Coordinates of C-alpha atoms in Angstrom, one line a residue:
M1 CA -12.5 -1.9 30.7
G2 CA -11.3 -5.4 31.6
Y3 CA -8.5 -6.0 29.1
D4 CA -7.4 -2.3 29.2
D5 CA -6.9 -2.8 33.0
V6 CA -4.7 -5.8 32.2
I7 CA -2.6 -3.6 29.9
T8 CA -2.3 -1.0 32.6
H9 CA -1.0 -3.5 35.1
L10 CA 1.3 -5.2 32.6
G11 CA 2.8 -1.8 31.4
E12 CA 1.5 -0.2 28.3
F13 CA 4.7 -1.0 26.4
G14 CA 6.7 -3.3 28.7
P15 CA 9.6 -5.7 27.7
Y16 CA 7.2 -8.4 26.6
Q17 CA 5.3 -6.1 24.3
K18 CA 8.4 -4.6 22.9
R19 CA 9.9 -8.0 22.0
I20 CA 6.8 -9.2 20.3
Y21 CA 6.1 -5.8 18.7
Y22 CA 9.5 -5.5 17.0
L23 CA 9.4 -9.1 15.8
L24 CA 6.1 -8.3 14.2
C25 CA 7.5 -5.2 12.5
L26 CA 10.1 -7.2 10.5
P27 CA 7.5 -9.0 8.2
A28 CA 6.5 -5.5 7.1
I29 CA 9.9 -5.3 5.3
V30 CA 9.1 -8.4 3.2
C31 CA 5.6 -7.0 2.4
A32 CA 7.3 -3.9 1.1
F33 CA 9.6 -6.1 -1.1
H34 CA 6.6 -7.7 -2.8
K35 CA 4.6 -4.4 -3.2
L36 CA 7.4 -2.5 -4.7
A37 CA 9.1 -5.4 -6.6
G38 CA 7.1 -4.6 -9.7
V39 CA 9.3 -1.5 -10.4
F40 CA 12.2 -3.8 -11.2
L41 CA 10.4 -7.0 -12.2
L42 CA 8.5 -5.1 -14.8
A43 CA 11.2 -2.5 -15.6
K44 CA 11.1 -1.3 -19.2
P45 CA 14.5 -0.4 -20.6
D46 CA 15.1 1.5 -23.8
F47 CA 14.4 -0.7 -26.8
R48 CA 14.0 -0.8 -30.6
C49 CA 12.8 -3.1 -33.3
A50 CA 15.1 -5.9 -34.2
L51 CA 16.0 -5.3 -37.9
P52 CA 15.7 -8.2 -40.5
Y53 CA 19.4 -8.4 -41.0
E54 CA 20.3 -8.5 -37.3
N55 CA 21.0 -11.6 -35.3
G56 CA 21.6 -11.0 -31.6
S57 CA 22.8 -7.5 -32.1
S58 CA 23.3 -5.0 -29.3
Y59 CA 21.0 -2.1 -28.7
Q60 CA 23.4 0.5 -29.8
L61 CA 23.3 1.7 -33.4
S62 CA 25.2 4.5 -35.1
P63 CA 23.1 7.6 -35.8
H64 CA 23.5 6.9 -39.5
L65 CA 22.1 3.4 -39.3
W66 CA 19.3 4.6 -36.9
N67 CA 18.2 7.2 -39.5
L68 CA 18.2 4.6 -42.3
S69 CA 16.2 2.1 -40.2
Y70 CA 13.6 4.0 -38.2
P71 CA 11.3 7.0 -38.6
Q72 CA 12.2 9.8 -36.3
G73 CA 10.9 9.2 -32.7
E74 CA 9.6 5.7 -33.7
V75 CA 10.8 2.5 -31.9
C76 CA 7.8 0.2 -32.6
A77 CA 8.2 0.1 -36.4
Y78 CA 11.0 0.3 -39.0
Y79 CA 11.2 1.2 -42.7
D80 CA 9.8 -1.4 -45.0
V81 CA 12.9 -1.5 -47.3
E82 CA 15.5 -4.1 -48.3
F83 CA 18.4 -3.6 -46.0
S84 CA 21.0 -4.4 -48.6
E85 CA 24.7 -3.5 -48.2
E86 CA 24.2 -0.6 -50.7
Y87 CA 21.3 0.8 -48.7
L88 CA 23.1 0.5 -45.4
N89 CA 26.3 2.2 -46.6
G90 CA 24.2 5.1 -48.0
S91 CA 24.8 4.6 -51.7
L92 CA 21.2 3.5 -52.4
P93 CA 18.5 6.0 -51.3
R94 CA 15.3 4.9 -49.5
S95 CA 12.6 4.1 -52.0
T96 CA 9.6 4.3 -49.6
N97 CA 8.5 5.8 -46.2
K98 CA 6.2 2.8 -45.5
T99 CA 6.9 1.0 -42.2
K100 CA 6.5 -2.5 -40.8
S101 CA 5.6 -3.3 -37.2
C102 CA 8.1 -5.1 -35.0
T103 CA 8.2 -8.9 -34.8
S104 CA 11.0 -8.9 -32.2
Y105 CA 12.9 -6.4 -30.2
V106 CA 16.4 -5.4 -29.0
Y107 CA 16.7 -4.1 -25.5
D108 CA 19.3 -1.9 -23.8
Q109 CA 20.9 -4.0 -21.1
S110 CA 23.1 -1.3 -19.6
K111 CA 20.6 -0.7 -16.7
Y112 CA 18.7 -4.0 -16.6
L113 CA 20.0 -7.4 -17.7
N114 CA 16.4 -8.5 -18.2
S115 CA 12.9 -8.2 -16.8
A116 CA 9.5 -9.8 -17.3
V117 CA 8.9 -7.0 -19.8
T118 CA 11.9 -7.9 -22.0
E119 CA 11.3 -11.6 -21.7
W120 CA 7.7 -11.4 -22.9
D121 CA 8.0 -8.3 -25.0
M122 CA 5.5 -6.2 -23.1
V123 CA 6.2 -3.1 -25.2
C124 CA 4.5 -1.2 -28.0
S125 CA 1.0 -2.7 -28.6
R126 CA 1.6 -5.0 -25.6
S127 CA 2.7 -2.2 -23.2
L128 CA -0.6 -2.3 -21.3
L129 CA 0.2 -5.8 -20.0
S130 CA 2.9 -4.6 -17.6
A131 CA 0.6 -2.0 -16.0
T132 CA -2.2 -4.5 -15.9
S133 CA 0.0 -7.0 -14.0
D134 CA 0.7 -4.4 -11.3
S135 CA -2.9 -3.4 -11.3
L136 CA -4.0 -7.0 -10.8
F137 CA -1.5 -7.3 -8.0
M138 CA -3.4 -4.5 -6.2
V139 CA -6.7 -6.4 -6.9
G140 CA -5.1 -9.2 -4.9
V141 CA -4.3 -6.8 -2.1
L142 CA -8.0 -5.8 -2.1
L143 CA -9.2 -9.4 -2.1
G144 CA -6.7 -10.3 0.7
S145 CA -8.0 -7.5 2.9
F146 CA -11.4 -9.1 2.7
I147 CA -10.4 -12.8 2.9
F148 CA -7.7 -12.6 5.5
G149 CA -9.6 -10.0 7.5
Q150 CA -12.5 -12.3 7.9
M151 CA -10.2 -15.2 8.7
S152 CA -8.4 -13.3 11.4
D153 CA -11.7 -12.4 13.1
K154 CA -13.1 -16.0 12.9
L155 CA -10.1 -18.3 13.1
G156 CA -7.6 -16.1 15.0
R157 CA -4.8 -13.7 14.3
K158 CA -2.0 -16.3 14.6
P159 CA -3.2 -19.0 12.1
T160 CA -4.2 -16.3 9.6
F161 CA -0.7 -14.7 9.8
F162 CA 1.1 -18.0 9.2
A163 CA -1.2 -19.1 6.5
S164 CA -0.6 -15.9 4.7
L165 CA 3.1 -16.2 5.2
V166 CA 3.3 -19.7 3.8
L167 CA 1.2 -18.8 0.8
Q168 CA 3.4 -15.7 0.2
V169 CA 6.6 -17.8 0.1
I170 CA 5.0 -20.5 -2.2
F171 CA 3.5 -18.1 -4.7
G172 CA 6.4 -15.7 -4.6
V173 CA 8.7 -18.6 -5.8
L174 CA 6.0 -19.7 -8.4
A175 CA 6.0 -16.1 -9.8
A176 CA 9.8 -16.4 -10.3
V177 CA 9.6 -19.6 -12.2
A178 CA 6.4 -18.8 -14.2
P179 CA 6.8 -19.8 -17.9
E180 CA 4.5 -17.1 -19.2
Y181 CA 2.6 -13.9 -18.4
V182 CA -0.7 -15.4 -17.2
S183 CA 0.8 -17.8 -14.6
Y184 CA 3.2 -15.0 -13.5
T185 CA 0.3 -12.6 -13.0
I186 CA -1.9 -15.1 -11.2
S187 CA 1.0 -15.8 -8.8
R188 CA 1.5 -12.1 -8.2
I189 CA -2.2 -11.6 -7.5
I190 CA -2.0 -14.3 -4.7
V191 CA 1.2 -12.7 -3.4
G192 CA -0.6 -9.4 -3.3
A193 CA -3.5 -10.9 -1.3
T194 CA -1.0 -12.4 1.2
T195 CA 0.6 -9.0 1.8
S196 CA -2.7 -8.0 3.4
G197 CA -2.8 -11.1 5.5
V198 CA 0.8 -10.7 6.7
F199 CA 1.0 -7.0 7.2
L200 CA -2.5 -6.2 8.4
V201 CA -2.8 -9.1 10.8
A202 CA 0.7 -8.3 12.3
Y203 CA -0.5 -4.7 12.6
V204 CA -3.6 -5.7 14.5
I205 CA -1.7 -8.1 16.9
A206 CA 0.7 -5.3 17.6
L207 CA -1.9 -2.7 18.4
E208 CA -4.0 -5.1 20.5
M209 CA -1.3 -5.7 23.0
V210 CA 0.0 -2.1 23.6
G211 CA -1.6 0.6 25.8
S212 CA -3.7 3.4 24.2
S213 CA -1.0 6.0 24.8
Y214 CA 1.5 4.0 22.6
R215 CA -0.9 3.1 19.8
L216 CA 0.1 6.1 17.6
F217 CA 3.8 5.2 18.0
A218 CA 3.1 1.5 17.4
G219 CA 1.1 2.2 14.2
V220 CA 3.5 4.7 12.7
A221 CA 6.7 2.8 13.6
M222 CA 5.5 -0.3 11.9
Q223 CA 5.0 1.8 8.7
M224 CA 8.6 2.9 9.0
F225 CA 9.7 -0.7 8.8
F226 CA 7.7 -0.9 5.5
S227 CA 9.7 2.1 4.4
V228 CA 13.0 0.4 5.3
G229 CA 11.8 -2.6 3.1
F230 CA 11.0 -0.1 0.3
M231 CA 14.7 1.1 0.3
L232 CA 16.2 -2.4 0.7
T233 CA 14.3 -3.5 -2.5
A234 CA 16.7 -1.2 -4.5
G235 CA 19.7 -2.9 -2.8
F236 CA 18.5 -6.3 -4.0
A237 CA 18.0 -4.9 -7.5
Y238 CA 21.5 -3.4 -7.5
F239 CA 23.2 -6.7 -6.9
I240 CA 20.7 -9.1 -8.7
H241 CA 20.1 -8.2 -12.3
D242 CA 18.1 -11.2 -13.4
W243 CA 14.4 -10.6 -12.7
R244 CA 13.7 -14.3 -11.8
W245 CA 16.5 -14.5 -9.2
L246 CA 15.5 -11.1 -7.9
Q247 CA 11.9 -12.3 -7.3
I248 CA 13.3 -15.4 -5.5
S249 CA 15.6 -13.3 -3.4
L250 CA 12.8 -11.0 -2.3
T251 CA 10.6 -13.9 -1.4
L252 CA 12.9 -16.3 0.6
P253 CA 13.4 -13.9 3.6
G254 CA 9.8 -14.8 4.4
L255 CA 11.0 -18.3 5.4
L256 CA 12.8 -16.7 8.4
F257 CA 9.4 -15.7 9.9
I258 CA 8.1 -19.3 10.0
C259 CA 10.0 -19.7 13.3
Y260 CA 7.7 -17.1 14.7
Y261 CA 5.1 -19.9 15.2
W262 CA 6.9 -20.8 18.4
I263 CA 7.4 -17.2 19.5
I264 CA 4.4 -15.0 18.6
P265 CA 1.3 -15.7 20.7
E266 CA -2.3 -15.4 19.7
S267 CA -3.9 -12.1 20.6
A268 CA -5.1 -12.3 24.2
R269 CA -7.8 -9.7 23.4
W270 CA -9.1 -11.9 20.5
L271 CA -9.1 -15.0 22.7
L272 CA -11.1 -13.2 25.4
L273 CA -13.6 -12.0 22.8
K274 CA -14.1 -15.6 21.7
G275 CA -14.6 -16.8 25.3
R276 CA -11.3 -18.7 25.4
K277 CA -10.3 -17.2 28.7
D278 CA -8.0 -20.0 29.9
E279 CA -5.7 -19.6 26.9
A280 CA -5.8 -15.8 27.3
F281 CA -4.8 -16.1 31.0
V282 CA -1.8 -18.2 30.1
I283 CA -0.6 -15.5 27.7
I284 CA -1.2 -12.7 30.2
E285 CA 0.7 -14.6 32.9
K286 CA 3.6 -15.1 30.6
A287 CA 3.7 -11.4 29.8
A288 CA 3.4 -10.5 33.4
K289 CA 6.3 -12.7 34.3
E290 CA 8.5 -11.2 31.6
N291 CA 7.5 -7.7 32.6
R292 CA 8.1 -8.6 36.3
V293 CA 4.7 -7.5 37.4
E294 CA 1.7 -9.3 39.0
I295 CA -1.9 -9.1 37.9
P296 CA -4.4 -8.8 40.8
N297 CA -7.0 -11.6 41.0
E298 CA -9.8 -9.1 40.7
I299 CA -8.6 -8.2 37.2
Y300 CA -9.1 -11.8 36.1
E301 CA -12.5 -11.8 37.7
Q302 CA -13.4 -8.7 35.7
L303 CA -12.2 -10.4 32.5
V304 CA -14.5 -13.4 33.2
D305 CA -17.4 -11.0 33.8
E306 CA -16.5 -9.1 30.6
V307 CA -16.5 -12.2 28.5
A308 CA -19.9 -13.2 29.8
E309 CA -21.3 -9.7 29.1
K310 CA -19.7 -9.7 25.6
K311 CA -21.5 -13.0 24.8
K312 CA -24.8 -11.5 25.9
Q313 CA -24.2 -8.4 23.7
D314 CA -23.3 -10.6 20.8
E315 CA -26.5 -12.5 21.1
L316 CA -28.4 -9.3 21.3
T317 CA -26.6 -7.8 18.3
A318 CA -27.1 -10.9 16.2
S319 CA -30.9 -10.4 16.5
Q320 CA -30.6 -6.9 15.1
P321 CA -30.0 -5.9 11.5
A322 CA -26.3 -5.6 10.7
A323 CA -24.9 -2.1 9.9
T324 CA -24.1 -1.5 6.2
V325 CA -22.3 1.2 4.3
F326 CA -25.7 2.5 3.2
D327 CA -26.3 3.6 6.8
L328 CA -23.4 6.1 6.2
L329 CA -25.2 7.5 3.2
R330 CA -28.8 7.9 4.5
F331 CA -28.3 11.3 6.2
P332 CA -26.9 14.4 4.5
N333 CA -24.2 15.5 6.9
L334 CA -22.9 11.9 7.4
R335 CA -23.1 11.3 3.7
R336 CA -21.1 14.4 2.9
K337 CA -18.4 13.4 5.4
T338 CA -18.3 9.8 4.2
L339 CA -17.9 10.8 0.5
L340 CA -15.1 13.2 1.4
I341 CA -13.3 10.5 3.4
F342 CA -13.7 8.1 0.5
F343 CA -12.2 10.6 -1.9
D344 CA -9.3 11.2 0.5
W345 CA -8.6 7.5 0.7
F346 CA -8.8 7.1 -3.1
V347 CA -6.4 10.0 -3.6
N348 CA -3.9 9.0 -0.9
S349 CA -3.6 5.5 -2.2
G350 CA -3.5 6.4 -5.8
V351 CA -0.9 9.1 -5.4
Y352 CA 1.3 7.1 -3.0
Y353 CA 1.6 4.1 -5.3
G354 CA 1.6 6.3 -8.4
L355 CA 4.7 8.1 -7.1
S356 CA 6.3 4.9 -5.8
W357 CA 6.0 3.1 -9.1
N358 CA 6.9 6.1 -11.2
T359 CA 10.6 6.4 -10.1
N360 CA 11.9 4.9 -13.4
N361 CA 10.3 7.7 -15.3
L362 CA 11.9 10.6 -13.4
G363 CA 15.2 10.4 -15.2
G364 CA 18.6 10.2 -13.6
N365 CA 19.8 7.2 -11.6
Q366 CA 16.7 5.0 -11.2
L367 CA 18.0 3.1 -8.2
V368 CA 18.9 6.3 -6.4
N369 CA 15.5 7.8 -7.2
F370 CA 13.9 4.7 -5.7
V371 CA 15.9 4.7 -2.5
I372 CA 15.1 8.4 -2.0
S373 CA 11.4 7.8 -2.6
G374 CA 11.5 5.2 0.2
G375 CA 13.7 7.3 2.5
V376 CA 11.6 10.4 2.4
E377 CA 8.7 8.4 4.0
I378 CA 10.5 8.2 7.3
P379 CA 10.6 12.0 8.0
G380 CA 6.9 12.0 6.9
Y381 CA 6.1 9.5 9.6
V382 CA 8.3 11.3 12.2
L383 CA 6.3 14.5 11.5
L384 CA 3.1 12.6 12.5
L385 CA 4.6 11.4 15.8
F386 CA 5.3 15.0 16.8
T387 CA 2.4 16.9 15.4
L388 CA -0.7 14.6 15.1
N389 CA -1.7 15.0 18.7
R390 CA -0.8 18.7 18.9
W391 CA -1.9 20.3 15.7
G392 CA -5.0 18.2 15.0
R393 CA -5.9 15.6 12.4
R394 CA -7.6 17.9 9.9
S395 CA -4.8 20.4 9.9
I396 CA -2.2 17.8 9.2
L397 CA -4.3 16.0 6.6
C398 CA -5.1 19.2 4.7
G399 CA -1.6 20.7 5.1
T400 CA 0.3 17.6 3.9
M401 CA -2.0 17.0 0.9
V402 CA -1.8 20.7 -0.2
V403 CA 2.0 20.6 0.1
A404 CA 2.0 17.4 -2.0
G405 CA -0.3 19.0 -4.6
V406 CA 1.7 22.2 -4.9
S407 CA 5.1 20.5 -5.1
L408 CA 3.9 18.1 -7.8
L409 CA 2.1 20.7 -9.8
A410 CA 5.3 22.9 -9.7
T411 CA 6.9 20.4 -12.1
I412 CA 4.9 22.1 -14.9
F413 CA 7.2 25.1 -14.6
V414 CA 10.5 23.3 -14.3
P415 CA 12.7 23.6 -17.4
G416 CA 13.5 20.3 -19.1
D417 CA 17.3 20.6 -18.4
M418 CA 16.7 20.8 -14.6
N419 CA 15.8 17.2 -14.1
W420 CA 17.1 17.3 -10.5
L421 CA 14.4 19.9 -9.6
I422 CA 11.7 17.6 -11.0
I423 CA 13.0 14.8 -8.8
A424 CA 13.2 17.1 -5.8
C425 CA 9.6 18.2 -6.3
A426 CA 8.4 14.6 -6.7
M427 CA 10.2 13.6 -3.5
I428 CA 8.7 16.5 -1.5
G429 CA 5.3 15.3 -2.8
K430 CA 6.1 11.7 -1.8
M431 CA 7.1 12.7 1.8
A432 CA 3.9 14.8 2.2
I433 CA 1.5 12.2 0.8
T434 CA 3.1 9.6 3.1
A435 CA 2.3 11.8 6.1
S436 CA -1.2 12.3 4.7
Y437 CA -1.7 8.5 4.2
G438 CA -0.7 7.9 7.8
T439 CA -3.2 10.6 9.1
I440 CA -6.2 9.4 7.2
Y441 CA -6.3 6.0 9.0
I442 CA -6.7 7.7 12.4
F443 CA -8.9 10.6 11.2
S444 CA -11.4 8.3 9.5
A445 CA -11.7 6.0 12.5
E446 CA -12.6 9.1 14.6
Q447 CA -15.2 10.4 12.1
F448 CA -17.3 7.2 11.7
P449 CA -19.9 6.3 14.5
T450 CA -19.0 3.3 16.6
V451 CA -22.0 1.3 15.3
V452 CA -20.7 1.5 11.7
R453 CA -17.0 2.2 12.3
N454 CA -15.7 -1.2 11.0
V455 CA -18.0 -0.9 8.0
G456 CA -16.8 2.6 7.2
L457 CA -13.2 1.8 7.5
G458 CA -13.6 -1.4 5.4
A459 CA -15.4 0.6 2.7
S460 CA -12.7 3.3 2.8
S461 CA -10.0 0.7 2.4
M462 CA -11.8 -0.7 -0.6
V463 CA -12.0 2.7 -2.2
A464 CA -8.3 3.2 -1.5
R465 CA -7.5 -0.1 -3.3
V466 CA -9.3 1.2 -6.3
G467 CA -6.8 4.1 -6.4
G468 CA -4.0 1.6 -6.1
I469 CA -5.5 -0.5 -8.9
L470 CA -5.5 2.5 -11.2
A471 CA -2.1 3.8 -10.2
P472 CA 0.1 1.6 -12.4
Y473 CA -1.4 3.1 -15.5
L474 CA 0.1 6.5 -14.5
K475 CA 3.5 5.1 -15.6
L476 CA 2.3 4.8 -19.1
L477 CA 1.3 8.5 -19.1
G478 CA 4.9 9.3 -18.2
E479 CA 6.0 8.0 -21.5
I480 CA 3.9 10.6 -23.3
W481 CA 5.2 13.5 -21.1
R482 CA 7.5 12.9 -18.1
P483 CA 5.8 15.3 -15.7
L484 CA 2.2 14.2 -16.6
P485 CA 1.8 11.6 -13.8
L486 CA 3.2 14.1 -11.3
I487 CA 0.7 16.8 -12.5
I488 CA -2.3 14.4 -12.2
C489 CA -1.2 13.3 -8.8
G490 CA -0.7 17.0 -7.8
A491 CA -4.1 18.1 -9.0
L492 CA -5.8 15.2 -7.1
S493 CA -3.8 15.9 -3.9
L494 CA -4.5 19.6 -3.9
T495 CA -8.2 19.1 -4.5
A496 CA -8.5 16.5 -1.8
G497 CA -6.5 18.6 0.6
L498 CA -8.7 21.6 0.3
L499 CA -11.9 19.5 0.4
S500 CA -10.6 18.0 3.7
L501 CA -11.3 21.4 5.3
L502 CA -15.0 20.6 5.1
L503 CA -14.5 17.7 7.6
P504 CA -14.7 18.5 11.4
E505 CA -11.7 18.3 13.6
T506 CA -11.6 15.2 15.8
L507 CA -8.6 15.9 18.1
N508 CA -9.7 15.8 21.8
K509 CA -13.4 15.3 20.7
P510 CA -15.5 12.4 21.9
M511 CA -16.0 9.9 19.1
P512 CA -19.5 9.6 17.8
E513 CA -21.3 6.4 19.1
T514 CA -24.6 6.3 17.2
I515 CA -25.8 7.2 13.7
E516 CA -27.4 10.3 15.3
D517 CA -24.1 11.3 16.9
G518 CA -22.4 10.9 13.5
E519 CA -24.9 13.0 11.7
N520 CA -24.7 15.8 14.3
F521 CA -20.9 15.7 14.6
G522 CA -19.5 18.8 13.0
K523 CA -22.9 20.1 12.0
K524 CA -24.6 23.3 13.0
K525 CA -28.1 22.1 13.4
A526 CA -31.4 23.6 14.2
P527 CA -33.6 21.9 16.9
Q528 CA -36.0 20.6 14.4
D529 CA -33.2 18.8 12.5
S530 CA -32.5 16.6 15.6
A531 CA -36.2 15.8 15.9
E532 CA -36.5 14.8 12.2
L533 CA -33.3 12.7 12.5
A534 CA -34.6 10.9 15.6
G535 CA -37.9 10.2 13.9
M536 CA -36.1 8.6 10.9
L537 CA -34.0 6.5 13.2
N538 CA -37.0 5.4 15.2
G539 CA -38.8 4.5 12.0
K540 CA -35.9 2.3 10.9
S541 CA -35.7 0.5 14.3
S542 CA -39.4 -0.2 14.3

């Protein structure tokens, strides 16, 4: 209880914590820039094959010339004919229906001046390249959560945060000046990794310095700043039409946060865990001075005793076998809950990013769609603040995923001429899945036993990243049939929402501590089941 007592005396969310907290929220905006930039960097405008007689022509063609040049509904090939003056004016009929594949393309510049797609012709047979680039960005996010997570635990929160920030700026600029697809994609992978380092480490620092009663607010409010960054990305795209300058403009605000080095302290909680009590005491004294409170000497004495006790526990733990994800899968009830939680994470991440990156396929004004998609996240988070501690985690998780599923599946029945209704259904689904995504973090932490909680959350996050890695390919399905990505996301959300009812409620319940607690939590067990489980656990420990 040592450091928690310090927080109690400092004030759970005093002036010092508020100042540091809101400063740490601002980098979340830049992380949103990078995660959502692909919508505009890899925008695919309308296009057609460049015809043999054209030289720098505009995208527009008269219906007459279009019918003479392209098969109906085809933009990746043109008729293999001689485009003579007689043929083009209609006096000479077409002699064959054979076609030739494009060697170059003409793009519609009415919405986008250019993009990486238009510069490197990532269309037709190369259309997978754009989705693959976004997918590899999410691979970077996955790698970053491992690499920078380990760094923050071993080297400290502060150095990891600034290392991530510097790398983000460097490779963000390199992505903008990349001469070809491979170097661009590699740079974006590294930027994706740094978003984990910047956002997650800032998130951890923020939560480690506020009291328990403010942690829900602190976690949700930081996500709202991410949503603000989501919407601001469209503002940059509105004013900056060249994709390279857009990437630079979204990257350079990260330079502003370099000055945080002299403002943001190391986590006092982490310093105490590492036995660096003198450095931690300096930070605590500074916070106490700004909050105009005094910390009793006995609190410091408790912290010293806690550090010594923690070292003993670490030495004892080091001699025992480390917990692994397989511990979550050894027993039937714990295995069932773990697999359900994994599926929920996969669906939440896949649907969230699938909807976020699909705004260009919804029709209408693409920038407006994008802003609304970011804006609806805020009421989703506000819903959590008012309901999560009242209605229960399972009810909110199930309810929001079912709402998302029903609203997205409803697009099947929307007439094609009512595009506004398709957009409305998609945005309701986006708001609901945002609330669900915010719930799953807390709900999962309360389901896993303490001895394997970090392992469980790490594995869940990895499964979520798999959903994010697959999400970019949903955009390609939208080219086949516009509602198809929405229908797939809806079916997954509805299924996961209903399956969530099989998980036990955790609100106002003690969190399981041991594997045995986790197996028994939410399970109607017979007396002999407990005896068998205890025997298995004893057998493992021996």
